[in-house]
PDB file of C-alpha atoms in Angstrom:
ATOM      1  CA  UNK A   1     -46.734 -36.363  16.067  1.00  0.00           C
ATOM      2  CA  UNK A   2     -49.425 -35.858  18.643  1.00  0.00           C
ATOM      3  CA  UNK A   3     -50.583 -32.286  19.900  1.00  0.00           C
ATOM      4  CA  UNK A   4     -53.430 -31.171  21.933  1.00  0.00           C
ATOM      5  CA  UNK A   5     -55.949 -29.428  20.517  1.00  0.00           C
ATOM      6  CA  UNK A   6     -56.787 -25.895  21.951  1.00  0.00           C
ATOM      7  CA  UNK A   7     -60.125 -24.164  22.058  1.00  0.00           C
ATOM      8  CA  UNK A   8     -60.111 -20.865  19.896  1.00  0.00           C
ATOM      9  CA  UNK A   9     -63.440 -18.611  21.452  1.00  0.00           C
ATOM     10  CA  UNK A  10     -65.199 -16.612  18.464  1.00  0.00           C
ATOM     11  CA  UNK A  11     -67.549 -14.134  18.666  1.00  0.00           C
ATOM     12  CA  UNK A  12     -69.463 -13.683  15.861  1.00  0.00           C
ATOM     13  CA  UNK A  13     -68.934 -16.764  13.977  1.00  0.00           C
ATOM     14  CA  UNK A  14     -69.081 -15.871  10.065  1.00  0.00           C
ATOM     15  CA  UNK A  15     -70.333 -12.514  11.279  1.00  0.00           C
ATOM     16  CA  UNK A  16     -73.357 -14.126  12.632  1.00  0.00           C
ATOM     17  CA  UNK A  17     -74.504 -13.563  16.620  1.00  0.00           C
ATOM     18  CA  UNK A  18     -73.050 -15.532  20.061  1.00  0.00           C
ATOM     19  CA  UNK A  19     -70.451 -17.467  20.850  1.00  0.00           C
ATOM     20  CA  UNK A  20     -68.385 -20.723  19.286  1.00  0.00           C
ATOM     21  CA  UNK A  21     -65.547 -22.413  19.720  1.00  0.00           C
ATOM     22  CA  UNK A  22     -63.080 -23.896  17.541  1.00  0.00           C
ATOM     23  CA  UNK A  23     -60.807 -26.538  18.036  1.00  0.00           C
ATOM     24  CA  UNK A  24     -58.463 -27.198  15.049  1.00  0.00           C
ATOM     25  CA  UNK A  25     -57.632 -30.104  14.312  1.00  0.00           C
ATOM     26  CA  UNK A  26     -55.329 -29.265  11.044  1.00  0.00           C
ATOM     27  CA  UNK A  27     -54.400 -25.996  10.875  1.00  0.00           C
ATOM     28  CA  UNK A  28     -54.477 -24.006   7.368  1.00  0.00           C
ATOM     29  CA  UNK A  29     -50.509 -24.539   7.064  1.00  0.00           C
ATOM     30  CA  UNK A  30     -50.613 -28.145   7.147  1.00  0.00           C
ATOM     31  CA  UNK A  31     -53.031 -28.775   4.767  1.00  0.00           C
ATOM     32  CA  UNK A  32     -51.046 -27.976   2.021  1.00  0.00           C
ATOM     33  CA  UNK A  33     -52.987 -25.460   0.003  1.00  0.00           C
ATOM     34  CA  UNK A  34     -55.626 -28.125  -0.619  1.00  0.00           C
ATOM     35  CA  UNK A  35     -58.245 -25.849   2.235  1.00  0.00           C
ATOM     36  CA  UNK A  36     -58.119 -24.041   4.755  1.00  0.00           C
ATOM     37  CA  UNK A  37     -59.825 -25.303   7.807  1.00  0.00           C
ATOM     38  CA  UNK A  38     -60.457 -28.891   9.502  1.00  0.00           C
ATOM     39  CA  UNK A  39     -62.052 -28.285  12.918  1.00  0.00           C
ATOM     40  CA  UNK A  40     -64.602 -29.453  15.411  1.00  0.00           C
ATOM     41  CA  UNK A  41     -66.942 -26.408  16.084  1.00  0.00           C
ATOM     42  CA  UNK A  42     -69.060 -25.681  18.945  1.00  0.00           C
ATOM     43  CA  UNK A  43     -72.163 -23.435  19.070  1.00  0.00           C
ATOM     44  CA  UNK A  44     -73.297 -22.046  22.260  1.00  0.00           C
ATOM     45  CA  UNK A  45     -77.036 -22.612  22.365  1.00  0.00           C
ATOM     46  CA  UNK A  46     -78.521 -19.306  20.709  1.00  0.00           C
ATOM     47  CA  UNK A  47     -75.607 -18.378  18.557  1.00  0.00           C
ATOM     48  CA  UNK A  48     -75.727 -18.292  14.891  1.00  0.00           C
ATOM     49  CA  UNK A  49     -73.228 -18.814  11.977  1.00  0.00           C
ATOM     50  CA  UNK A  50     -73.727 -15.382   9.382  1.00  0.00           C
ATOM     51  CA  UNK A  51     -75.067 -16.197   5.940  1.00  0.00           C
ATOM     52  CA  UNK A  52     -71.931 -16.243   4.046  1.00  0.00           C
ATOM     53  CA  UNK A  53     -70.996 -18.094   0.830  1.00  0.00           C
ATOM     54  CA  UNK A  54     -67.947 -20.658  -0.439  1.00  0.00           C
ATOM     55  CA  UNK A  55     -66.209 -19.429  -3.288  1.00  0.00           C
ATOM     56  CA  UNK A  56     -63.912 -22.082  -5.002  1.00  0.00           C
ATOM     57  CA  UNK A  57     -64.143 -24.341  -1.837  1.00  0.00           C
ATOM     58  CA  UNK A  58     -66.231 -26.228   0.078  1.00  0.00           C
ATOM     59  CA  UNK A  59     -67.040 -27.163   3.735  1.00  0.00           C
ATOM     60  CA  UNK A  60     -69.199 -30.519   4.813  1.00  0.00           C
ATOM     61  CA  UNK A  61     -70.376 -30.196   8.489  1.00  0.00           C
ATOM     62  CA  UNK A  62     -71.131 -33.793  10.214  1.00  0.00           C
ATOM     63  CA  UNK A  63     -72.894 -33.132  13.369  1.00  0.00           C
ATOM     64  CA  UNK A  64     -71.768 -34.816  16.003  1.00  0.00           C
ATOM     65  CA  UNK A  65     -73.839 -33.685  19.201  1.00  0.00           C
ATOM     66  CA  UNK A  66     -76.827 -31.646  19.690  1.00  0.00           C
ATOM     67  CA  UNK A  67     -79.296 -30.241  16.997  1.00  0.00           C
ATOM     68  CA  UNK A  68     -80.018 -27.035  14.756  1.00  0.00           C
ATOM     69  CA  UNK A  69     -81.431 -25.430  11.991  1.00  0.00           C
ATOM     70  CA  UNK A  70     -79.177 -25.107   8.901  1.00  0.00           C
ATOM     71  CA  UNK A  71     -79.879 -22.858   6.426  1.00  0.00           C
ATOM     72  CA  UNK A  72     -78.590 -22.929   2.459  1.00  0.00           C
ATOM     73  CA  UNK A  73     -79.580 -20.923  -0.560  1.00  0.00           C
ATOM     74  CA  UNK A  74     -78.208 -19.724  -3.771  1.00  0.00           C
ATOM     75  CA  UNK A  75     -77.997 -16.059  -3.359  1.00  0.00           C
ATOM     76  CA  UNK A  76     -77.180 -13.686  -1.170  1.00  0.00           C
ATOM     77  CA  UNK A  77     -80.708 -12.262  -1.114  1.00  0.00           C
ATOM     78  CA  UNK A  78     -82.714 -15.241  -2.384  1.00  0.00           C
ATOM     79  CA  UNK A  79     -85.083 -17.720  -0.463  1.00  0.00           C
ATOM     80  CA  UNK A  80     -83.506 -19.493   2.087  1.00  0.00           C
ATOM     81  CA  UNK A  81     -83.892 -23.319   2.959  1.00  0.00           C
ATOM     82  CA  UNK A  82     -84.074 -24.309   5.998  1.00  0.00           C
ATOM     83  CA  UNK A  83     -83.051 -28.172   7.634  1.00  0.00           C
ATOM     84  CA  UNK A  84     -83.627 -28.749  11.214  1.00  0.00           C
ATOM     85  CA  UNK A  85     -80.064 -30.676  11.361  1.00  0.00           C
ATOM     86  CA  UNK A  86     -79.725 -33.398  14.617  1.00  0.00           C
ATOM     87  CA  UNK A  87     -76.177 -35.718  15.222  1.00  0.00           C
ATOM     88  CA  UNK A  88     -75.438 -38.481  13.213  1.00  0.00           C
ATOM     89  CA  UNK A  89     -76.467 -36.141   9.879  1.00  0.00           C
ATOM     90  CA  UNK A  90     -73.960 -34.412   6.990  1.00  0.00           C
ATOM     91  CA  UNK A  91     -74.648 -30.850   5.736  1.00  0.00           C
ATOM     92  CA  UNK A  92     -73.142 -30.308   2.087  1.00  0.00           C
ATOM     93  CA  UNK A  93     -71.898 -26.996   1.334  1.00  0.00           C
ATOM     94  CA  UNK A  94     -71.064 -26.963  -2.217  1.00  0.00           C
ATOM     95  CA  UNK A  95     -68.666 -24.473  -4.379  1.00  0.00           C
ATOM     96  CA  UNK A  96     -70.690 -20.885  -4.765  1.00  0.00           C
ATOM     97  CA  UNK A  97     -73.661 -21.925  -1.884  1.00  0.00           C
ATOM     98  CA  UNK A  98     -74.650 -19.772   0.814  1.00  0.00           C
ATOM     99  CA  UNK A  99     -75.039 -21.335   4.483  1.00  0.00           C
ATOM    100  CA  UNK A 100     -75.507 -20.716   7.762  1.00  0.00           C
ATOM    101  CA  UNK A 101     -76.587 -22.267  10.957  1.00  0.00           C
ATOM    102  CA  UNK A 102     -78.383 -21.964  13.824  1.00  0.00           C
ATOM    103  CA  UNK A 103     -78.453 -23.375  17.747  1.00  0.00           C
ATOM    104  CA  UNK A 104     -81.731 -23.001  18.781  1.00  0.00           C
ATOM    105  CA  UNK A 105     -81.712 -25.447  21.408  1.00  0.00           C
ATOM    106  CA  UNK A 106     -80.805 -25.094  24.912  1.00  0.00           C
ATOM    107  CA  UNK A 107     -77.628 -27.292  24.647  1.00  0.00           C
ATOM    108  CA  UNK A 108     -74.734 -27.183  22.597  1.00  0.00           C
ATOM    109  CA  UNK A 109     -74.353 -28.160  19.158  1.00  0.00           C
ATOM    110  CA  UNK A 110     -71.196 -29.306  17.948  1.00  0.00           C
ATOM    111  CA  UNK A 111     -69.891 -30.803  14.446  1.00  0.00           C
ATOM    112  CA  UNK A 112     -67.076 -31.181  12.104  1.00  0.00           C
ATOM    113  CA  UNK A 113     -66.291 -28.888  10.005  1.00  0.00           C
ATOM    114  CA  UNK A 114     -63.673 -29.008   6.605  1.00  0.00           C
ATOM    115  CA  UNK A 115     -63.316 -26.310   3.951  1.00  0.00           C
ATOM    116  CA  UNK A 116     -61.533 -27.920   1.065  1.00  0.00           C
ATOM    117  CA  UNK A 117     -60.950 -26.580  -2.148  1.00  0.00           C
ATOM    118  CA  UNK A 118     -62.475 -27.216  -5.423  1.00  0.00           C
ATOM    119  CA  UNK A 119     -60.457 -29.546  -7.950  1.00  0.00           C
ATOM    120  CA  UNK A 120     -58.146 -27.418  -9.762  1.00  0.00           C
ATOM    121  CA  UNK A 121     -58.019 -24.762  -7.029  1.00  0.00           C
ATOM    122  CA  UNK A 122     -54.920 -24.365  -4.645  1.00  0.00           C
ATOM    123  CA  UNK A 123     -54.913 -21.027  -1.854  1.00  0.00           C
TER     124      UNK A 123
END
């Protein structure tokens, strides 16, 4: 099968600030219960992913153009470390972390993003 992949715009992305857009690649459905998401993301330069946290999943992000600051801790309220992220470079999102991330830049910053599910775990 081959399909064409359609831009999805999001405001807001993770309830953070700007504009994204998401091209999935694999939607939920056809991953089987094993995650939920497997797309290539685009952040408008200024916009910001909300701090939000994985619970029984995961998501890696592989950056793929562009560069930003990425942002993981272990609490909702707790100290927050930041990683000034650039292409070529994986961000690891493990089971029960907070993230975010952030275009600062004046160009786009696009990456890969897939949400899988922790062994054991089927949604």
């Amino acid at each position: 099968m081959v399909r064409d992949v359609i831009p999805v715009e999001v405001d807001g992305p993770a309830g953070g600030e700007g504009k994204a857009y998401r091209y999935e690649i694999v939607p939920k459905e056809e991953l089987n219960g094993h995650g939920r998401l497997y797309a290539r993301m685009v952040l408008l330069p200024g916009t910001k992913l909300g701090w939000h946290q994985h619970i029984h999943d995961t998501e890696p992000y592989y950056i793929l153009k562009g560069e930003g600051d990425f942002f993981e801790g272990d609490s909702e309220n707790g100290e927050r470390r930041k990683t000034h992220v650039h292409a070529g470079q994986v961000c690891i999102i493990n089971v029960g972390q907070w993230h975010s991330m952030e275009n600062n830049s004046g160009e786009n910053l696009e990456f890969m993003a897939l949400i899988y599910n922790e062994p054991g775990y089927l949604n």
